[in-house]
CSV table of C-alpha atoms and ligand atoms in Angstrom, one decimal:
chain,number,residue,atom,x,y,z
A,187,MET,CA,-0.1,0.1,-0.1
A,188,THR,CA,1.3,3.4,-0.8
A,189,PRO,CA,1.7,5.4,2.2
A,190,HIS,CA,-1.2,8.5,2.6
A,191,THR,CA,0.4,12.0,1.2
A,192,PRO,CA,-2.3,15.5,0.9
A,193,ARG,CA,-4.0,15.9,-2.3
A,194,ARG,CA,-2.6,19.6,-2.2
A,195,ARG,CA,0.8,20.0,-1.1
A,196,SER,CA,3.8,21.9,-2.2
A,197,ALA,CA,8.0,22.1,-1.4
A,198,ILE,CA,9.9,24.8,-0.6
A,199,VAL,CA,13.4,24.8,-1.3
A,200,THR,CA,15.4,27.7,0.3
A,201,GLY,CA,18.9,28.5,-1.3
A,202,ALA,CA,17.6,27.1,-4.4
A,203,ALA,CA,19.1,29.1,-6.7
A,204,ARG,CA,22.2,27.4,-7.0
A,205,GLY,CA,24.2,24.0,-5.3
A,206,ILE,CA,22.4,21.7,-3.7
A,207,GLY,CA,19.6,23.6,-3.4
A,208,ALA,CA,18.8,23.8,-7.1
A,209,ALA,CA,19.4,19.8,-7.1
A,210,VAL,CA,16.9,19.1,-4.4
A,211,ALA,CA,14.7,21.6,-5.9
A,212,ARG,CA,14.6,19.9,-9.6
A,213,ARG,CA,14.5,16.3,-8.0
A,214,LEU,CA,11.3,17.3,-5.4
A,215,ALA,CA,9.5,18.3,-8.8
A,216,GLN,CA,10.8,15.3,-10.6
A,217,ASP,CA,8.8,13.6,-7.7
A,218,GLY,CA,5.8,15.4,-8.6
A,219,LEU,CA,5.8,18.5,-6.1
A,220,PRO,CA,5.5,22.0,-7.0
A,221,VAL,CA,8.6,23.4,-5.6
A,222,GLY,CA,8.9,27.1,-3.9
A,223,VAL,CA,12.2,27.9,-5.1
A,224,VAL,CA,13.6,30.6,-2.8
A,225,ASP,CA,16.4,32.5,-2.6
A,226,VAL,CA,17.8,36.1,-1.6
A,227,ARG,CA,17.3,37.3,-5.2
A,228,GLU,CA,14.3,36.0,-7.2
A,229,VAL,CA,16.2,36.6,-10.3
A,230,ASP,CA,19.1,34.0,-9.4
A,231,CYS,CA,16.2,31.5,-8.7
A,232,ALA,CA,15.4,32.1,-12.7
A,233,ALA,CA,17.7,29.0,-13.6
A,234,THR,CA,16.1,26.3,-11.5
A,235,VAL,CA,12.8,27.7,-11.9
A,236,GLU,CA,13.5,26.9,-15.8
A,237,ALA,CA,15.0,24.0,-16.0
A,238,ILE,CA,11.5,22.6,-13.4
A,239,ARG,CA,9.1,24.2,-15.9
A,240,ALA,CA,11.4,22.7,-18.9
A,241,ALA,CA,10.5,19.7,-17.4
A,242,GLY,CA,7.0,20.0,-17.3
A,243,ALA,CA,6.5,20.4,-13.6
A,244,ARG,CA,5.7,23.9,-11.6
A,245,ALA,CA,7.7,25.8,-10.2
A,246,LEU,CA,7.7,29.6,-8.6
A,247,ALA,CA,10.7,32.0,-7.9
A,248,VAL,CA,10.2,33.4,-4.6
A,249,GLU,CA,12.6,36.3,-3.2
A,250,ALA,CA,13.4,35.7,1.1
A,251,ASP,CA,16.3,36.6,2.9
A,252,VAL,CA,15.5,33.4,5.3
A,253,ALA,CA,17.0,35.4,8.4
A,254,HIS,CA,14.3,38.1,8.1
A,255,GLU,CA,11.1,37.1,10.0
A,256,ALA,CA,9.0,38.9,7.6
A,257,ALA,CA,10.5,37.9,4.4
A,258,VAL,CA,10.3,34.1,5.3
A,259,ALA,CA,6.5,34.5,6.4
A,260,ASP,CA,5.6,36.1,3.0
A,261,ALA,CA,7.7,33.2,1.2
A,262,VAL,CA,5.5,30.9,2.4
A,263,ALA,CA,2.3,32.5,2.2
A,264,ARG,CA,3.1,32.9,-1.5
A,265,VAL,CA,4.0,29.8,-2.1
A,266,ALA,CA,1.2,28.3,-0.1
A,267,ALA,CA,-1.5,30.4,-2.5
A,268,GLU,CA,0.7,30.1,-5.6
A,269,LEU,CA,1.0,26.4,-5.2
A,270,GLY,CA,-0.6,24.6,-2.8
A,271,PRO,CA,-0.2,24.4,1.2
A,272,PRO,CA,3.7,23.4,1.6
A,273,THR,CA,4.2,20.2,3.3
A,274,VAL,CA,7.3,19.4,2.0
A,275,LEU,CA,10.5,22.1,3.6
A,276,VAL,CA,14.2,21.9,2.7
A,277,ASN,CA,16.3,24.1,4.7
A,278,ASN,CA,19.2,24.2,2.5
A,279,ALA,CA,20.5,28.1,2.5
A,280,GLY,CA,23.5,28.2,4.9
A,281,ILE,CA,27.1,30.5,4.4
A,282,ALA,CA,30.1,29.8,5.8
A,283,ARG,CA,32.8,32.1,7.4
A,284,ALA,CA,36.3,30.9,7.5
A,285,ALA,CA,38.0,32.2,10.7
A,286,SER,CA,39.1,30.6,14.0
A,287,LEU,CA,37.5,31.4,17.6
A,288,VAL,CA,39.7,34.5,18.1
A,289,ASP,CA,39.6,35.7,14.6
A,290,THR,CA,35.4,35.5,14.1
A,291,THR,CA,33.6,38.8,14.7
A,292,THR,CA,30.6,38.8,16.4
A,293,GLU,CA,28.9,40.0,13.4
A,294,GLU,CA,30.5,37.4,11.3
A,295,TRP,CA,28.8,34.9,14.0
A,296,ASP,CA,25.5,36.5,14.2
A,297,ARG,CA,25.4,36.3,10.4
A,298,VAL,CA,25.8,32.8,10.1
A,299,LEU,CA,23.9,32.0,12.8
A,300,ALA,CA,20.9,34.3,11.4
A,301,VAL,CA,20.8,32.7,8.1
A,302,ASP,CA,22.0,29.0,9.1
A,303,LEU,CA,20.1,28.1,12.2
A,304,ARG,CA,17.7,30.8,12.4
A,305,GLY,CA,16.7,30.8,9.3
A,306,ALA,CA,16.2,27.2,9.3
A,307,PHE,CA,13.9,27.7,12.8
A,308,LEU,CA,12.2,30.5,10.8
A,309,ALA,CA,11.6,28.5,8.1
A,310,ALA,CA,10.0,25.8,9.9
A,311,ARG,CA,7.6,28.0,11.8
A,312,ALA,CA,6.1,29.2,9.6
A,313,THR,CA,5.3,26.2,7.5
A,314,ALA,CA,4.6,24.0,10.5
A,315,PRO,CA,1.1,25.2,10.3
A,316,HIS,CA,0.7,23.8,6.9
A,317,MET,CA,1.9,20.8,7.6
A,318,LEU,CA,-0.3,20.3,10.8
A,319,ASP,CA,-3.6,21.4,9.1
A,320,ALA,CA,-2.9,18.5,6.6
A,321,GLY,CA,-1.8,16.6,9.0
A,322,TRP,CA,1.4,15.2,6.9
A,323,GLY,CA,4.7,17.2,6.6
A,324,ARG,CA,8.5,16.3,5.9
A,325,ILE,CA,10.9,18.8,7.0
A,326,VAL,CA,14.5,18.3,5.5
A,327,THR,CA,17.4,20.8,7.6
A,328,VAL,CA,20.7,20.4,5.5
A,329,SER,CA,23.3,20.9,8.2
A,330,SER,CA,27.2,19.6,8.0
A,331,VAL,CA,29.8,17.3,8.5
A,332,SER,CA,31.0,20.2,10.3
A,333,ALA,CA,28.5,20.0,12.8
A,334,HIS,CA,30.7,17.4,14.8
A,335,GLY,CA,33.5,20.0,15.0
A,336,ASP,CA,35.2,22.2,12.2
A,337,PRO,CA,38.5,24.3,13.2
A,338,GLY,CA,38.6,27.2,11.4
A,339,ARG,CA,34.6,27.9,10.8
A,340,VAL,CA,33.6,28.2,14.6
A,341,SER,CA,30.2,30.0,13.4
A,342,TYR,CA,29.3,27.5,11.0
A,343,ALA,CA,30.4,24.7,12.7
A,344,SER,CA,28.2,25.9,15.5
A,345,ALA,CA,25.6,26.4,13.7
A,346,LYS,CA,25.2,23.6,12.2
A,347,ALA,CA,25.1,21.7,15.0
A,348,GLY,CA,22.2,23.3,16.4
A,349,LEU,CA,20.3,22.5,13.2
A,350,HIS,CA,20.8,18.9,14.8
A,351,GLY,CA,19.1,20.2,18.1
A,352,LEU,CA,16.4,22.0,16.2
A,353,ALA,CA,15.8,19.0,14.1
A,354,TYR,CA,15.7,16.4,16.6
A,355,THR,CA,13.1,18.8,19.0
A,356,LEU,CA,11.1,19.3,15.8
A,357,ALA,CA,10.7,15.2,15.0
A,358,LEU,CA,9.5,14.9,18.9
A,359,GLU,CA,7.2,18.3,18.6
A,360,LEU,CA,5.8,17.3,15.1
A,361,GLY,CA,5.7,13.7,15.2
A,362,PRO,CA,2.8,12.5,16.3
A,363,HIS,CA,1.1,14.9,14.1
A,364,GLY,CA,2.1,13.3,11.0
A,365,VAL,CA,5.0,15.6,10.2
A,366,THR,CA,9.0,14.0,10.5
A,367,SER,CA,12.1,15.8,10.8
A,368,ASN,CA,15.1,14.6,9.7
A,369,ALA,CA,18.5,16.5,9.0
A,370,ILE,CA,21.0,15.7,6.0
A,371,ALA,CA,24.7,16.4,7.1
A,372,PRO,CA,26.8,16.4,3.9
A,373,GLY,CA,30.6,16.1,3.6
A,374,PHE,CA,32.3,17.2,0.4
A,375,ILE,CA,29.7,18.5,-2.1
A,376,ALA,CA,31.5,19.9,-5.5
A,377,THR,CA,29.4,23.7,-4.9
A,378,ALA,CA,30.5,27.6,-5.3
A,379,MET,CA,30.7,26.8,-1.5
A,380,THR,CA,33.5,24.0,-2.0
A,381,ALA,CA,34.7,26.3,-4.9
A,382,ALA,CA,35.6,29.5,-2.6
A,383,THR,CA,37.4,27.6,-0.1
A,384,ALA,CA,39.7,26.3,-2.7
A,385,ARG,CA,40.2,29.7,-3.6
A,386,ARG,CA,40.9,30.9,0.0
A,387,LEU,CA,43.3,28.2,0.5
A,388,GLY,CA,45.4,28.9,-2.5
A,389,ARG,CA,44.1,25.8,-4.6
A,390,ASP,CA,43.3,25.4,-7.6
A,391,VAL,CA,39.5,23.7,-7.7
A,392,ALA,CA,40.5,20.4,-9.7
A,393,GLU,CA,43.3,19.8,-7.2
A,394,HIS,CA,41.4,20.9,-4.3
A,395,GLU,CA,38.7,18.4,-5.1
A,396,ARG,CA,41.3,15.7,-6.0
A,397,LEU,CA,42.7,16.1,-2.0
A,398,ALA,CA,39.0,15.7,-1.0
A,399,ALA,CA,38.6,12.7,-3.1
A,400,ALA,CA,41.4,10.8,-2.1
A,401,ALA,CA,40.5,11.1,2.0
A,402,ILE,CA,37.0,9.8,1.3
A,403,PRO,CA,36.4,6.3,1.5
A,404,VAL,CA,34.5,6.0,-2.2
A,405,ARG,CA,37.4,8.4,-3.3
A,406,ARG,CA,35.3,10.9,-5.3
A,407,ILE,CA,33.5,14.1,-4.0
A,408,GLY,CA,30.0,14.1,-3.9
A,409,ARG,CA,27.8,15.9,-6.2
A,410,PRO,CA,24.7,17.7,-5.3
A,411,GLU,CA,22.6,15.2,-6.7
A,412,ASP,CA,23.8,12.8,-3.6
A,413,VAL,CA,22.1,15.2,-1.3
A,414,ALA,CA,19.0,15.5,-3.5
A,415,HIS,CA,18.6,11.7,-3.6
A,416,ALA,CA,18.7,11.5,0.1
A,417,ALA,CA,16.7,14.7,0.3
A,418,ALA,CA,13.8,12.8,-2.0
A,419,PHE,CA,13.6,9.7,-0.1
A,420,LEU,CA,13.5,11.7,3.5
A,421,ALA,CA,10.4,14.3,2.1
A,422,SER,CA,8.6,10.8,0.3
A,423,ALA,CA,5.6,9.5,1.7
A,424,GLU,CA,7.9,6.3,2.6
A,425,ALA,CA,10.3,7.8,4.8
A,426,GLY,CA,7.1,8.2,7.3
A,427,PHE,CA,9.0,6.0,10.1
A,428,VAL,CA,12.3,8.0,9.7
A,429,ASN,CA,12.0,10.5,12.4
A,430,GLY,CA,14.9,12.4,14.2
A,431,GLN,CA,17.8,11.3,12.1
A,432,VAL,CA,20.7,12.8,10.7
A,433,LEU,CA,22.0,11.0,7.5
A,434,HIS,CA,25.4,11.9,6.6
A,435,VAL,CA,26.1,11.9,2.7
A,436,ALA,CA,29.5,12.2,2.9
A,437,GLY,CA,31.3,8.9,0.9
A,438,GLY,CA,32.0,7.1,5.0
A,439,PRO,CA,31.2,7.1,8.4
A,440,VAL,CA,30.9,10.5,10.4
A,441,GLY,CA,31.3,11.4,14.0
B,159,NAP,P1,26.3,27.6,-2.1
B,159,NAP,O1,26.2,27.0,-3.4
B,159,NAP,O2,26.6,28.7,-2.0
B,159,NAP,O3,24.6,27.7,-2.6
B,159,NAP,C1,23.7,27.8,-1.2
B,159,NAP,C2,22.4,28.7,-1.9
B,159,NAP,O4,22.1,29.7,-0.7
B,159,NAP,C3,22.9,30.1,-2.6
B,159,NAP,O5,22.0,30.2,-3.7
B,159,NAP,C4,23.0,31.8,-1.8
B,159,NAP,O6,22.6,32.6,-2.6
B,159,NAP,C5,21.5,31.0,-0.9
B,159,NAP,N1,21.6,31.8,0.3
B,159,NAP,C6,23.0,32.1,1.4
B,159,NAP,N2,22.2,32.4,2.1
B,159,NAP,C7,20.8,33.0,1.8
B,159,NAP,C8,20.0,33.5,3.0
B,159,NAP,N3,19.8,34.6,3.7
B,159,NAP,N4,18.4,33.3,2.5
B,159,NAP,C9,18.1,32.9,1.2
B,159,NAP,N5,19.3,32.0,0.4
B,159,NAP,C10,19.9,32.2,1.2
B,159,NAP,O7,26.3,26.5,-1.5
B,159,NAP,P2,25.9,24.4,-1.2
B,159,NAP,O8,27.1,24.1,-1.2
B,159,NAP,O9,25.2,24.3,-2.4
B,159,NAP,O10,25.3,24.3,0.2
B,159,NAP,C11,23.8,24.4,0.7
B,159,NAP,C12,23.7,23.6,2.1
B,159,NAP,O11,24.8,22.5,1.9
B,159,NAP,C13,24.1,24.8,3.1
B,159,NAP,O12,23.4,24.7,4.0
B,159,NAP,C14,25.5,24.3,3.1
B,159,NAP,O13,26.0,24.6,4.6
B,159,NAP,C15,25.2,23.0,2.9
B,159,NAP,N6,26.5,22.4,3.0
B,159,NAP,C16,27.6,22.2,1.9
B,159,NAP,C17,28.5,21.6,1.6
B,159,NAP,C18,29.2,21.7,0.4
B,159,NAP,O14,30.5,20.9,0.7
B,159,NAP,N7,29.1,22.5,-0.8
B,159,NAP,C19,28.9,20.5,3.0
B,159,NAP,C20,28.1,20.5,3.4
B,159,NAP,C21,27.0,21.3,3.7
B,159,NAP,P3,23.6,33.5,-3.0
B,159,NAP,O15,24.3,32.7,-4.0
B,159,NAP,O16,23.4,34.9,-3.6
B,159,NAP,O17,24.6,33.7,-1.3
């Protein structure tokens, strides 16, 4: 028997203009969900939205900085009105700042925590009422292997560890109402974020990726689609008994 899913439903993917978020948005659309493609600038969402529409599915570009409460509330309301109640949320938007404890400014700390942790909280809080109404929902939060500690990225690692607490707590609070909450902790996934790290280390991107692959048990780096496959499973009806987990998508064991 196919597990029940609501008839009217949509997905919201934050930070979906590029990288992992874009791959997740395309994949959820393939699986039959209209997708709200949320990112800081609406114009940057165009490529993801066009790819989804070209594949015959529905998508909407929605501009929102996930750190801003009103912008997130507006974005969720727009998706609900234009695509249907959001019953899937993928908290993917994130930024990283490279700095050790003593070099991290308070402003950097606040901005990273605001986007990576507060953003996920705001999006979950704004979306949950739709899921509770439907008696069904899936919250998938993209954290990072950095949550286990990442010297030189203290704000990022702290925000990502906080997301695990958020994911566990939402699993406990919302589980009784048919809403699951899980996190995906990716390892090295080739995106603009990893290219920026290569540049910061003064390395050629290809060389950076080769070195990373050599240290990963499956001997390759990850692709955005690797995370999208995992997100699609956690967002599916079939994943209803998977709740409050952190799934490492890292080519090997972590932690
Ligand atoms: P990316 O290529 O930098 O893409 C992130 C997207 O999020 C960009 O479109 C970015 O917009 C958007 N964004 C940034 N701040 C935002 C905000 N305040 N509100 C809404 N959107 C915002 O990064 P990625 O590598 O795909 O990473 C996606 C997620 O995976 C992040 O949470 C990241 O921490 C996590 N992750 C990535 C890796 C990896 O190896 N790549 C590993 C572990 C975890 P702009 O381009 O305008 O900034």
